[in-house]
Amino acid sequence: MRIALVGNPNVGKTTLFNALTGAHQEVANWPGTTVEFVIGKVRGEDVELVDLPGTYTLTAYARDEQVTRQFLLHEPYDAVIVVVNAASLERNLFLVLEVMELTPKVVVALNMMDVAHELGISIDVGALAGRLQIPVVPTVASKWQGLAELVAQTMRVAREEVVPLHHWPVPYPEQLRRWLEPLAAELAGAGAGLRHRPEWMALRLLQGDDEVIRAVRVLPQGHTAVGLALSCCAQHAGFQVEVGGPAVALDARVLESIRTQQAELEVAIADAKYQHIAALLEGCVRRLLRRTKTFTERMDQVCLHRFWGYPLMAAVFFVAFWVSFVASAPLSDDVGNLMGWLGQAAAVGLGHLGAPHWLQDLVVDGVFAGVGAVLSFVPYMAIFFAIYQILQDSGYMARASVLVDRLMQLIGLHGKGFFALVSAYGCNVPAMAATRVMENHRDRLMANLVIPFIPCNARLGVMAVMTAAFFPGTRGAFVMMALTLISLGVVAGAATVYRKTVLPTDPAPLLIELPNYHVPSLRNIAFPTWHRVWMFISRIWVFLLWATILTWALTYFPAGQPVSHSLAARIGHLLEPVGQWYGFDWRLMIAIVFGFVAKETTLSTLGVLYGAGTNGSLTHLLTQSMTPLVAFTYLVVYMLYVPCLSTVIQMRRESGSAKWTAVGIAVNVAVAFGLGLLLERLAWLFGIGA
């Protein structure tokens, strides 16, 4: 048995899903998209539950909403659970009515009943179920209340061959019904060729749904039905046309009016639904007069304050990232040490087996060193994702998006992308994943193109080491601040250029529901965090493994030769003419190229190439081989250069396009080297490099 789980955003749908399925979950992508949905097994039952992306309506615009609609239209399922917020029935029941028009096998999960009681809302569940003529089950998913009854009612509905349901779930006004009923009757004549209820198809035809029109045209009498719908719209516009006649398809003036009428009919149909919702709730819902403000209302007086909201938001994110860095640091060291120990142990084992020396080097310096460098960041990602989930589930992330939306709009970005940009200072990979909260594909693409200009934790570490070496004391703080401001300026400039050239649309307006504040459950934090971390590891390890082996091979061969005569050195000498413009020798150029695999390997690469350890410390060797100006130029180029391989893979995944990924890489390279050269020349012009 297969059950679809749908609902508006922020109604506790994911909490309900986690409570019903536990750990029996797997994440899937809708074919051809980066949109994810989760499939789980209901505990104790042979029932597959599909958690679809949140949507307000089946008239889909955003990619996430389109996935939900496409699943309900084209995938097999036995019943649908529509999760609604008991405190916002007026808004949430709209989706219930739309799903009821599509399929009669619907069960309503009246979730967050505790929040409704806190707000003084009393609901007569039995009366509401009687008026809807479908099961309505009150639940509090966060406390596991009502879940057994919900599963039982859903399985009962799924097993019934015929579910008693009114022919039209919504009593549309007479003017609409005199078109809908003959149109539905015409569609019903198609018989087995009709995949969905004729009433729903009739509604969508009147609203000019292109997908439904294409589906109807291929039916035996489909052209007649489409012509009838067009005729109804033309008559509504005041044209004298023959019902279903061919004149409608020939008159361009009529067709233009028809498109206008289809939009008006869509509004009229939505208005009829809301009027029906008001009638359904009359007498079923009572609101008690409250003398005190709720916790959410009191919190929003501060969190959304036009002045205090911003320093509070800065403090929240500062604490969040401070915890991420501090808590993950020892764990990352432990993972790195473990991988090093495993590499040495593997080398010893290979030595006992008589394996050649080059294979031992490959295992220690190649596989375990390269993969271990990436795995050492898994603790950071796990803690980061957990904090992100806490901020998201608690309701605060929606408030932060509202606060920064105006500032983000000025540079052509979306308010919901703020957290992604800030989190990029930790790691660009989860930052790109965080852009999925934005509904508009172009807004997500824009954010993914500019995120690589923000230095991640690995780049910041290299920058901090080199800054401390060349600019000790207070000068180092100013240099790091200057680098940060350069990064932010490039982000704003790149976003503006993208918006005015290849992505010439305004950011979508921020339409977001502000959920009530609540304490997320441990289950709601643990499962999404585990899924995100596991998906990152499972999808990139093959690429990292081969890239690491390639890097090792370039520095090892020809075997027995010093690094200065390796294949890597030969590549470096080929790149040296480019580096001379900036004062970079071949070793710095190789470090930039090799940093593409994993930025955290940059310092180790420089250490090998400069002979650190045998010839002195890396800091001493670097300060002896370049001037502070060359070092600063190198930091600018390194900061803005192509991100690591993991980030490129994630960019390809989030953008869904190899072309846009190539564009992003090319722009990164051009801006990094172009701005580096400009700053270097300006420094010489003003005598700073003398």
PDB file of N, CA and C in Angstrom, residues 6 72 129 142 182 184 190 208 215 222 281 325 330 376 412 451 475 495 552 570 582 625:
ATOM      1  N   VAL A   6       0.853  15.074   1.833  1.00  0.00           N
ATOM      2  CA  VAL A   6       0.974  16.426   1.287  1.00  0.00           C
ATOM      3  C   VAL A   6       0.510  17.430   2.333  1.00  0.00           C
ATOM      4  N   LEU A  72       0.970  13.392  -7.724  1.00  0.00           N
ATOM      5  CA  LEU A  72      -0.453  13.116  -7.535  1.00  0.00           C
ATOM      6  C   LEU A  72      -1.160  12.835  -8.858  1.00  0.00           C
ATOM      7  N   ALA A 129     -15.634  16.771   9.858  1.00  0.00           N
ATOM      8  CA  ALA A 129     -15.537  15.568   9.033  1.00  0.00           C
ATOM      9  C   ALA A 129     -16.853  15.289   8.318  1.00  0.00           C
ATOM     10  N   SER A 142       4.292  16.060  17.060  1.00  0.00           N
ATOM     11  CA  SER A 142       5.487  16.206  17.892  1.00  0.00           C
ATOM     12  C   SER A 142       5.379  15.400  19.178  1.00  0.00           C
ATOM     13  N   PRO A 182     -21.683  20.379 -18.113  1.00  0.00           N
ATOM     14  CA  PRO A 182     -21.608  19.798 -19.462  1.00  0.00           C
ATOM     15  C   PRO A 182     -20.176  19.454 -19.882  1.00  0.00           C
ATOM     16  N   ALA A 184     -17.771  18.460 -17.799  1.00  0.00           N
ATOM     17  CA  ALA A 184     -17.430  17.213 -17.109  1.00  0.00           C
ATOM     18  C   ALA A 184     -18.120  16.024 -17.768  1.00  0.00           C
ATOM     19  N   ALA A 190     -15.164  10.044 -22.347  1.00  0.00           N
ATOM     20  CA  ALA A 190     -13.902   9.485 -22.834  1.00  0.00           C
ATOM     21  C   ALA A 190     -13.629   8.105 -22.253  1.00  0.00           C
ATOM     22  N   GLY A 208      -7.418  26.990 -18.165  1.00  0.00           N
ATOM     23  CA  GLY A 208      -6.362  27.034 -19.171  1.00  0.00           C
ATOM     24  C   GLY A 208      -5.106  26.306 -18.779  1.00  0.00           C
ATOM     25  N   ALA A 215      -3.235  16.734 -22.433  1.00  0.00           N
ATOM     26  CA  ALA A 215      -3.691  15.380 -22.121  1.00  0.00           C
ATOM     27  C   ALA A 215      -5.068  15.099 -22.710  1.00  0.00           C
ATOM     28  N   GLY A 222     -11.367  14.483 -27.427  1.00  0.00           N
ATOM     29  CA  GLY A 222     -10.680  15.522 -26.679  1.00  0.00           C
ATOM     30  C   GLY A 222     -10.795  16.902 -27.289  1.00  0.00           C
ATOM     31  N   LEU A 281     -16.488  25.953   8.099  1.00  0.00           N
ATOM     32  CA  LEU A 281     -15.968  26.227   9.434  1.00  0.00           C
ATOM     33  C   LEU A 281     -16.978  26.924  10.330  1.00  0.00           C
ATOM     34  N   PHE A 325      32.000  25.733  14.603  1.00  0.00           N
ATOM     35  CA  PHE A 325      33.452  25.661  14.501  1.00  0.00           C
ATOM     36  C   PHE A 325      34.069  25.034  15.749  1.00  0.00           C
ATOM     37  N   PRO A 330      37.616  19.565  17.476  1.00  0.00           N
ATOM     38  CA  PRO A 330      38.269  18.337  17.973  1.00  0.00           C
ATOM     39  C   PRO A 330      37.798  17.086  17.243  1.00  0.00           C
ATOM     40  N   SER A 376      37.340  14.751   7.250  1.00  0.00           N
ATOM     41  CA  SER A 376      37.555  15.490   8.492  1.00  0.00           C
ATOM     42  C   SER A 376      36.586  16.654   8.632  1.00  0.00           C
ATOM     43  N   GLY A 412      19.945  41.949  -5.959  1.00  0.00           N
ATOM     44  CA  GLY A 412      19.381  40.977  -6.881  1.00  0.00           C
ATOM     45  C   GLY A 412      19.254  39.578  -6.333  1.00  0.00           C
ATOM     46  N   ILE A 451      27.814  31.979  -4.419  1.00  0.00           N
ATOM     47  CA  ILE A 451      28.309  31.377  -3.174  1.00  0.00           C
ATOM     48  C   ILE A 451      29.802  31.049  -3.235  1.00  0.00           C
ATOM     49  N   ARG A 475      47.963  44.358  12.047  1.00  0.00           N
ATOM     50  CA  ARG A 475      47.859  44.414  10.592  1.00  0.00           C
ATOM     51  C   ARG A 475      47.113  43.204  10.041  1.00  0.00           C
ATOM     52  N   ALA A 495      26.306  39.336  -8.429  1.00  0.00           N
ATOM     53  CA  ALA A 495      24.852  39.176  -8.448  1.00  0.00           C
ATOM     54  C   ALA A 495      24.198  40.241  -9.317  1.00  0.00           C
ATOM     55  N   TRP A 552      48.140  12.631  -6.341  1.00  0.00           N
ATOM     56  CA  TRP A 552      49.307  11.901  -5.833  1.00  0.00           C
ATOM     57  C   TRP A 552      50.221  11.475  -6.981  1.00  0.00           C
ATOM     58  N   ARG A 570      56.419  19.974 -13.761  1.00  0.00           N
ATOM     59  CA  ARG A 570      56.380  20.314 -15.184  1.00  0.00           C
ATOM     60  C   ARG A 570      55.128  21.121 -15.516  1.00  0.00           C
ATOM     61  N   TYR A 582      51.837  38.074 -11.427  1.00  0.00           N
ATOM     62  CA  TYR A 582      51.452  38.346 -10.042  1.00  0.00           C
ATOM     63  C   TYR A 582      52.615  38.151  -9.071  1.00  0.00           C
ATOM     64  N   SER A 625      60.355  33.589   0.472  1.00  0.00           N
ATOM     65  CA  SER A 625      60.233  33.398  -0.974  1.00  0.00           C
ATOM     66  C   SER A 625      59.325  34.413  -1.656  1.00  0.00           C
TER      67      SER A 625
END
